[in-house]
Short mmCIF file of C-alpha atoms in Angstrom, two decimals:
data_model
loop_
_atom_site.label_atom_id
_atom_site.label_comp_id
_atom_site.label_asym_id
_atom_site.label_seq_id
_atom_site.Cartn_x
_atom_site.Cartn_y
_atom_site.Cartn_z
CA MET A 1 -174.74 -69.17 44.91
CA SER A 2 -176.25 -65.74 44.75
CA GLU A 3 -179.27 -64.46 46.49
CA HIS A 4 -181.33 -64.86 43.19
CA ASP A 5 -180.29 -68.37 43.00
CA GLU A 6 -181.58 -69.12 46.52
CA ARG A 7 -185.04 -67.52 45.79
CA PRO A 8 -186.17 -68.96 42.66
CA GLY A 9 -189.42 -67.88 40.98
CA GLN A 10 -189.10 -64.27 42.36
CA ARG A 11 -189.81 -61.64 39.81
CA ASP A 12 -187.76 -58.77 39.01
CA ASP A 13 -190.56 -56.16 39.50
CA GLU A 14 -191.34 -57.38 43.05
CA LYS A 15 -187.99 -56.45 44.65
CA PRO A 16 -186.21 -53.74 42.62
CA GLU A 17 -182.47 -53.24 43.11
CA PRO A 18 -181.13 -50.36 45.30
CA ALA A 19 -179.49 -48.49 42.44
CA ASN A 20 -182.77 -48.31 40.50
CA ARG A 21 -184.69 -47.42 43.63
CA LEU A 22 -182.34 -44.49 44.31
CA ARG A 23 -182.59 -43.18 40.79
CA LYS A 24 -186.42 -43.13 41.05
CA GLU A 25 -186.37 -41.23 44.36
CA LEU A 26 -184.04 -38.31 43.12
CA PRO A 27 -185.50 -35.85 40.63
CA GLU A 28 -184.32 -36.04 37.22
CA GLU A 29 -181.55 -33.59 36.22
CA ALA A 30 -182.71 -30.69 34.13
CA PRO A 31 -180.98 -30.69 30.80
CA ALA A 32 -178.71 -27.77 30.30
CA PRO A 33 -179.95 -25.08 27.91
CA PRO A 34 -178.13 -24.96 24.55
CA PRO A 35 -175.53 -22.12 24.16
CA ALA A 36 -177.09 -19.07 22.50
CA ALA A 37 -175.63 -18.18 19.18
CA ALA A 38 -173.56 -15.02 19.24
CA SER A 39 -174.66 -12.40 16.87
CA PRO A 40 -172.31 -11.06 14.28
CA GLU A 41 -172.38 -7.62 15.87
CA GLN A 42 -171.35 -8.75 19.30
CA GLU A 43 -168.40 -10.86 18.18
CA PRO A 44 -164.95 -9.07 19.23
CA GLU A 45 -162.55 -8.50 16.57
CA PRO A 46 -159.27 -10.20 17.16
CA GLY A 47 -156.57 -7.66 18.42
CA PRO A 48 -153.10 -7.44 17.11
CA THR A 49 -150.47 -9.69 18.51
CA GLY A 50 -147.49 -8.53 20.59
CA ARG A 51 -145.08 -8.92 17.58
CA GLN A 52 -147.46 -6.79 15.37
CA ARG A 53 -147.59 -4.03 18.04
CA LEU A 54 -143.88 -4.15 18.25
CA MET A 55 -143.20 -3.83 14.49
CA LYS A 56 -145.76 -0.93 14.29
CA GLY A 57 -143.91 0.97 17.10
CA LEU A 58 -140.57 0.52 15.35
CA TRP A 59 -141.57 1.18 11.66
CA PRO A 60 -141.82 3.66 10.25
CA PRO A 61 -139.14 5.36 12.34
CA ARG A 62 -140.17 8.80 13.83
CA PHE A 63 -137.25 11.29 14.50
CA THR A 64 -137.53 14.81 15.92
CA ARG A 65 -135.23 17.73 14.68
CA ALA A 66 -133.32 17.67 17.94
CA GLN A 67 -132.66 13.98 17.61
CA LEU A 68 -131.37 14.34 14.02
CA ILE A 69 -129.09 17.03 15.10
CA VAL A 70 -127.64 15.11 18.01
CA ALA A 71 -127.31 12.08 15.84
CA VAL A 72 -125.36 14.16 13.19
CA LEU A 73 -123.09 15.48 15.93
CA LEU A 74 -122.41 12.13 17.42
CA PHE A 75 -121.68 10.71 14.02
CA GLY A 76 -119.05 13.57 13.34
CA LEU A 77 -117.52 13.17 16.81
CA GLY A 78 -117.14 9.58 16.31
CA PHE A 79 -115.70 9.94 12.97
CA GLY A 80 -113.11 12.39 14.08
CA LEU A 81 -112.21 10.21 17.00
CA ALA A 82 -111.70 7.31 14.62
CA VAL A 83 -109.60 9.40 12.31
CA GLN A 84 -107.44 10.63 15.16
CA VAL A 85 -106.93 7.22 16.66
CA ALA A 86 -105.96 5.98 13.25
CA SER A 87 -103.44 8.83 12.76
CA ASN A 88 -101.91 8.28 16.05
CA SER A 89 -101.67 4.57 15.39
CA ASP A 90 -99.95 5.11 12.12
CA SER A 91 -97.59 7.61 13.71
CA ASP A 92 -96.78 5.27 16.64
CA SER A 93 -96.39 2.46 14.23
CA ALA A 94 -93.89 4.48 12.02
CA LEU A 95 -91.89 5.62 15.20
CA ARG A 96 -91.78 2.15 16.58
CA GLY A 97 -90.38 0.94 13.32
CA ALA A 98 -87.92 3.79 12.88
CA ARG A 99 -84.29 3.40 13.49
CA GLN A 100 -82.26 5.14 16.24
CA GLU A 101 -80.62 7.60 13.89
CA ASP A 102 -84.09 8.56 12.42
CA LEU A 103 -85.49 9.13 15.89
CA VAL A 104 -82.57 11.41 16.77
CA ARG A 105 -83.05 13.39 13.53
CA ILE A 106 -86.85 13.69 14.38
CA LEU A 107 -85.96 14.94 17.85
CA ASP A 108 -83.59 17.53 16.52
CA GLU A 109 -86.09 18.75 13.95
CA LEU A 110 -88.60 19.18 16.82
CA ASP A 111 -86.18 20.99 18.89
CA ASP A 112 -85.39 23.45 15.99
CA ARG A 113 -89.01 24.05 15.23
CA THR A 114 -89.71 24.65 18.92
CA GLN A 115 -86.80 27.15 19.02
CA ARG A 116 -87.99 28.92 15.95
CA LEU A 117 -91.52 29.29 17.38
CA GLU A 118 -90.18 30.64 20.56
CA ASP A 119 -88.09 33.24 18.83
CA GLU A 120 -91.18 34.20 16.68
CA LYS A 121 -93.26 34.47 19.82
CA GLN A 122 -90.55 36.77 21.50
CA GLY A 123 -90.52 38.89 18.38
CA LEU A 124 -94.30 39.35 18.26
CA GLU A 125 -94.39 40.18 22.01
CA LYS A 126 -91.66 42.77 21.36
CA GLN A 127 -93.68 44.34 18.54
CA ARG A 128 -96.78 44.37 20.68
CA ASP A 129 -94.93 46.22 23.36
CA GLU A 130 -93.50 48.72 20.91
CA LEU A 131 -97.07 49.27 19.47
CA GLU A 132 -98.45 49.71 22.96
CA ASN A 133 -95.77 52.21 23.89
CA SER A 134 -96.07 54.19 20.61
CA SER A 135 -99.88 54.19 21.09
CA ASP A 136 -99.61 55.53 24.53
CA GLN A 137 -97.09 58.10 23.42
CA ALA A 138 -99.29 59.16 20.53
CA GLU A 139 -102.15 59.45 22.89
CA GLU A 140 -100.34 61.57 25.39
CA ALA A 141 -99.07 63.81 22.62
CA ARG A 142 -102.54 64.23 21.51
CA LYS A 143 -103.81 65.17 24.88
CA GLN A 144 -100.88 67.63 25.27
CA THR A 145 -101.76 69.18 21.90
CA VAL A 146 -105.43 69.53 22.81
CA GLU A 147 -104.46 71.13 26.03
CA LYS A 148 -101.94 73.44 24.50
CA GLU A 149 -104.49 74.45 21.91
CA ARG A 150 -106.99 75.22 24.52
CA GLN A 151 -104.63 77.37 26.48
CA LEU A 152 -103.52 79.21 23.43
CA GLY A 153 -107.25 79.79 22.51
CA ILE A 154 -107.82 81.33 25.80
CA LEU A 155 -105.01 83.70 25.49
CA ALA A 156 -106.01 84.40 21.83
CA GLY A 157 -109.73 84.87 22.75
CA THR A 158 -110.83 82.24 20.30
CA VAL A 159 -112.42 79.86 22.87
CA ALA A 160 -114.55 80.63 25.86
CA ALA A 161 -113.12 80.34 29.30
CA GLN A 162 -114.43 80.19 32.93
CA GLY A 163 -113.03 80.17 36.37
CA PRO A 164 -112.60 82.16 39.57
CA GLY A 165 -112.04 85.82 39.31
CA ILE A 166 -113.56 89.22 39.80
CA THR A 167 -116.20 91.55 38.30
CA MET A 168 -115.42 95.25 38.14
CA THR A 169 -118.11 97.74 37.41
CA ILE A 170 -117.30 101.38 36.63
CA GLN A 171 -120.16 103.88 36.73
CA ASP A 172 -119.41 107.12 34.92
CA THR A 173 -122.31 109.47 35.29
CA LYS A 174 -120.17 112.52 34.59
CA GLY A 175 -118.65 111.15 31.40
CA THR A 176 -115.09 111.76 32.71
CA VAL A 177 -113.61 108.21 32.14
CA GLU A 178 -111.39 108.08 29.28
CA ALA A 179 -109.80 105.32 27.26
CA ASP A 180 -106.33 105.58 28.90
CA MET A 181 -107.91 104.97 32.33
CA LEU A 182 -109.53 101.75 31.10
CA LEU A 183 -106.25 100.79 29.52
CA ASP A 184 -104.48 101.28 32.87
CA ALA A 185 -107.03 98.99 34.47
CA VAL A 186 -106.31 96.41 31.82
CA GLN A 187 -102.63 96.63 32.26
CA GLU A 188 -102.97 96.46 36.15
CA LEU A 189 -105.10 93.29 35.81
CA ARG A 190 -102.65 91.54 33.52
CA ALA A 191 -99.73 92.42 35.83
CA ALA A 192 -101.76 90.85 38.72
CA GLY A 193 -102.26 87.53 36.71
CA ALA A 194 -105.44 87.94 34.92
CA GLU A 195 -105.74 85.12 32.23
CA ALA A 196 -109.01 86.27 30.44
CA ILE A 197 -110.64 89.70 30.38
CA GLN A 198 -113.89 90.79 28.82
CA VAL A 199 -115.24 94.45 28.74
CA ASN A 200 -118.85 95.00 27.93
CA GLY A 201 -118.86 91.93 25.62
CA VAL A 202 -115.51 92.67 23.80
CA ARG A 203 -112.64 90.12 24.56
CA VAL A 204 -109.48 91.82 25.49
CA VAL A 205 -106.38 90.14 24.05
CA ALA A 206 -102.73 90.89 23.56
CA ASN A 207 -103.12 93.27 20.64
CA THR A 208 -106.26 95.03 21.97
CA TYR A 209 -106.26 98.80 21.59
CA LEU A 210 -108.57 101.39 23.26
CA SER A 211 -109.50 104.87 21.95
CA ASP A 212 -111.93 107.61 22.93
CA ALA A 213 -115.03 107.76 20.99
CA GLY A 214 -117.28 110.74 21.73
CA ASN A 215 -119.19 109.87 24.97
CA GLY A 216 -117.70 106.46 25.11
CA VAL A 217 -114.70 104.26 24.52
CA SER A 218 -113.82 102.20 21.40
CA VAL A 219 -112.22 98.69 22.17
CA ASP A 220 -110.62 97.24 19.01
CA GLY A 221 -113.08 99.32 16.95
CA ASN A 222 -116.19 98.28 19.00
CA LYS A 223 -117.79 101.28 20.71
CA ILE A 224 -118.91 100.70 24.27
CA LYS A 225 -120.58 103.07 26.77
CA ALA A 226 -120.76 103.25 30.65
CA PRO A 227 -121.18 101.49 32.88
CA TYR A 228 -118.03 99.59 31.93
CA ARG A 229 -118.08 96.03 33.28
CA PHE A 230 -114.97 94.11 33.40
CA LYS A 231 -115.11 90.23 33.74
CA VAL A 232 -111.69 89.01 34.81
CA ILE A 233 -110.48 85.32 35.34
CA GLY A 234 -107.63 84.92 37.71
CA LYS A 235 -106.87 84.62 41.46
CA PRO A 236 -109.22 86.89 43.18
CA GLN A 237 -106.91 87.43 46.06
CA ASP A 238 -104.41 88.96 43.64
CA LEU A 239 -106.70 90.89 41.30
CA GLU A 240 -108.60 92.78 43.90
CA PRO A 241 -105.79 94.20 45.82
CA ALA A 242 -103.84 95.07 42.62
CA LEU A 243 -106.85 97.51 41.84
CA ASN A 244 -107.12 98.95 45.29
CA ILE A 245 -103.50 99.83 45.90
CA PRO A 246 -102.79 103.45 46.78
CA GLY A 247 -102.63 105.56 43.60
CA GLY A 248 -103.95 102.60 41.58
CA VAL A 249 -106.90 102.19 39.19
CA VAL A 250 -109.71 102.61 41.92
CA GLN A 251 -108.38 105.84 43.25
CA THR A 252 -107.75 107.27 39.87
CA LEU A 253 -111.15 106.65 38.66
CA GLU A 254 -112.77 107.95 41.90
CA LYS A 255 -110.81 111.15 41.51
CA GLU A 256 -112.63 111.48 38.21
CA GLN A 257 -116.01 111.19 40.08
CA ALA A 258 -116.56 107.69 38.84
CA THR A 259 -117.82 104.90 41.06
CA VAL A 260 -115.92 101.51 41.20
CA ALA A 261 -117.29 98.27 42.54
CA VAL A 262 -115.30 95.04 42.75
CA GLU A 263 -116.74 91.69 43.56
CA ARG A 264 -115.08 88.37 43.85
CA SER A 265 -116.53 85.18 42.37
CA ASN A 266 -115.64 81.55 42.24
CA LYS A 267 -117.05 81.30 38.68
CA ILE A 268 -116.55 83.87 36.11
CA VAL A 269 -117.51 83.23 32.51
CA VAL A 270 -115.66 84.94 29.69
CA ASP A 271 -117.58 83.97 26.55
CA ALA A 272 -116.93 86.83 24.14
CA LEU A 273 -114.93 85.45 21.24
CA ARG A 274 -112.66 86.70 18.58
CA ALA A 275 -112.23 85.32 15.16
CA ALA A 276 -108.84 83.54 14.66
CA LYS A 277 -106.70 85.65 12.21
CA ARG A 278 -104.17 83.93 10.13
CA PRO A 279 -100.99 85.75 9.87
CA ASP A 280 -99.98 86.96 6.41
CA TYR A 281 -96.22 86.31 6.57
CA ALA A 282 -95.30 84.47 9.73
CA ARG A 283 -95.12 80.67 9.50
CA SER A 284 -94.19 78.05 12.09
CA SER A 285 -90.53 77.01 12.01
CA SER A 286 -91.06 73.64 13.67
CA ARG A 287 -90.86 70.61 11.58
#
């Protein structure tokens, strides 16, 4: 029997149950505020999904000029390798299926072709050597021709010359120096090894002639007057002694009361030129 059965007649409001008493002692829970409605302006827009971002990055494709060039080159390289591999495969297949007699014939043909190429190579190398030798010979001949022309030009007086030599100055205050005295000086200098001579701006060559001309001397028709200055190219150690030998040019001129001064120099410039004259009858006999 329960406790209510043992106490009959007891009212419910006299002794309330413990659960109801505890609920009355605790404060009532405050109701939760209703969620505020979000305004349309504050609602975030839904972002793209991962798949959409991937598709957007891949399409449309973006290529730079360098990437296109590299792609074309790689394509060409791959195509060439494929063709080469296919060609080698076809050749290998053909050789594997060939008979022994065919293989021997192919080897003989390769040997013959190799020999022909080797002979052609040797022939070309021989032609190259001949051309090089002929070129060298032609260059050497050209150099010799230029040098010979220069030497002949110096002797003929058509080109200027420079080198060691002497300068001889003859002072003739009395007017006693004659053309034959100057001619003796020229002959003495040539005998001593003079290679180029110039007198008062007139070039002296093999066919030069001197003659008296009033109070001066005529050299190849060009009148010159004292002082007579000789510029001579040659070995100074031979030229000066040849003029000063006893009874030579210097003593002869001094007897005529002329004054002679000879100076050595490491550089004498003979720049008087003569026009090249073409002979009327003589021709070269060389072919």
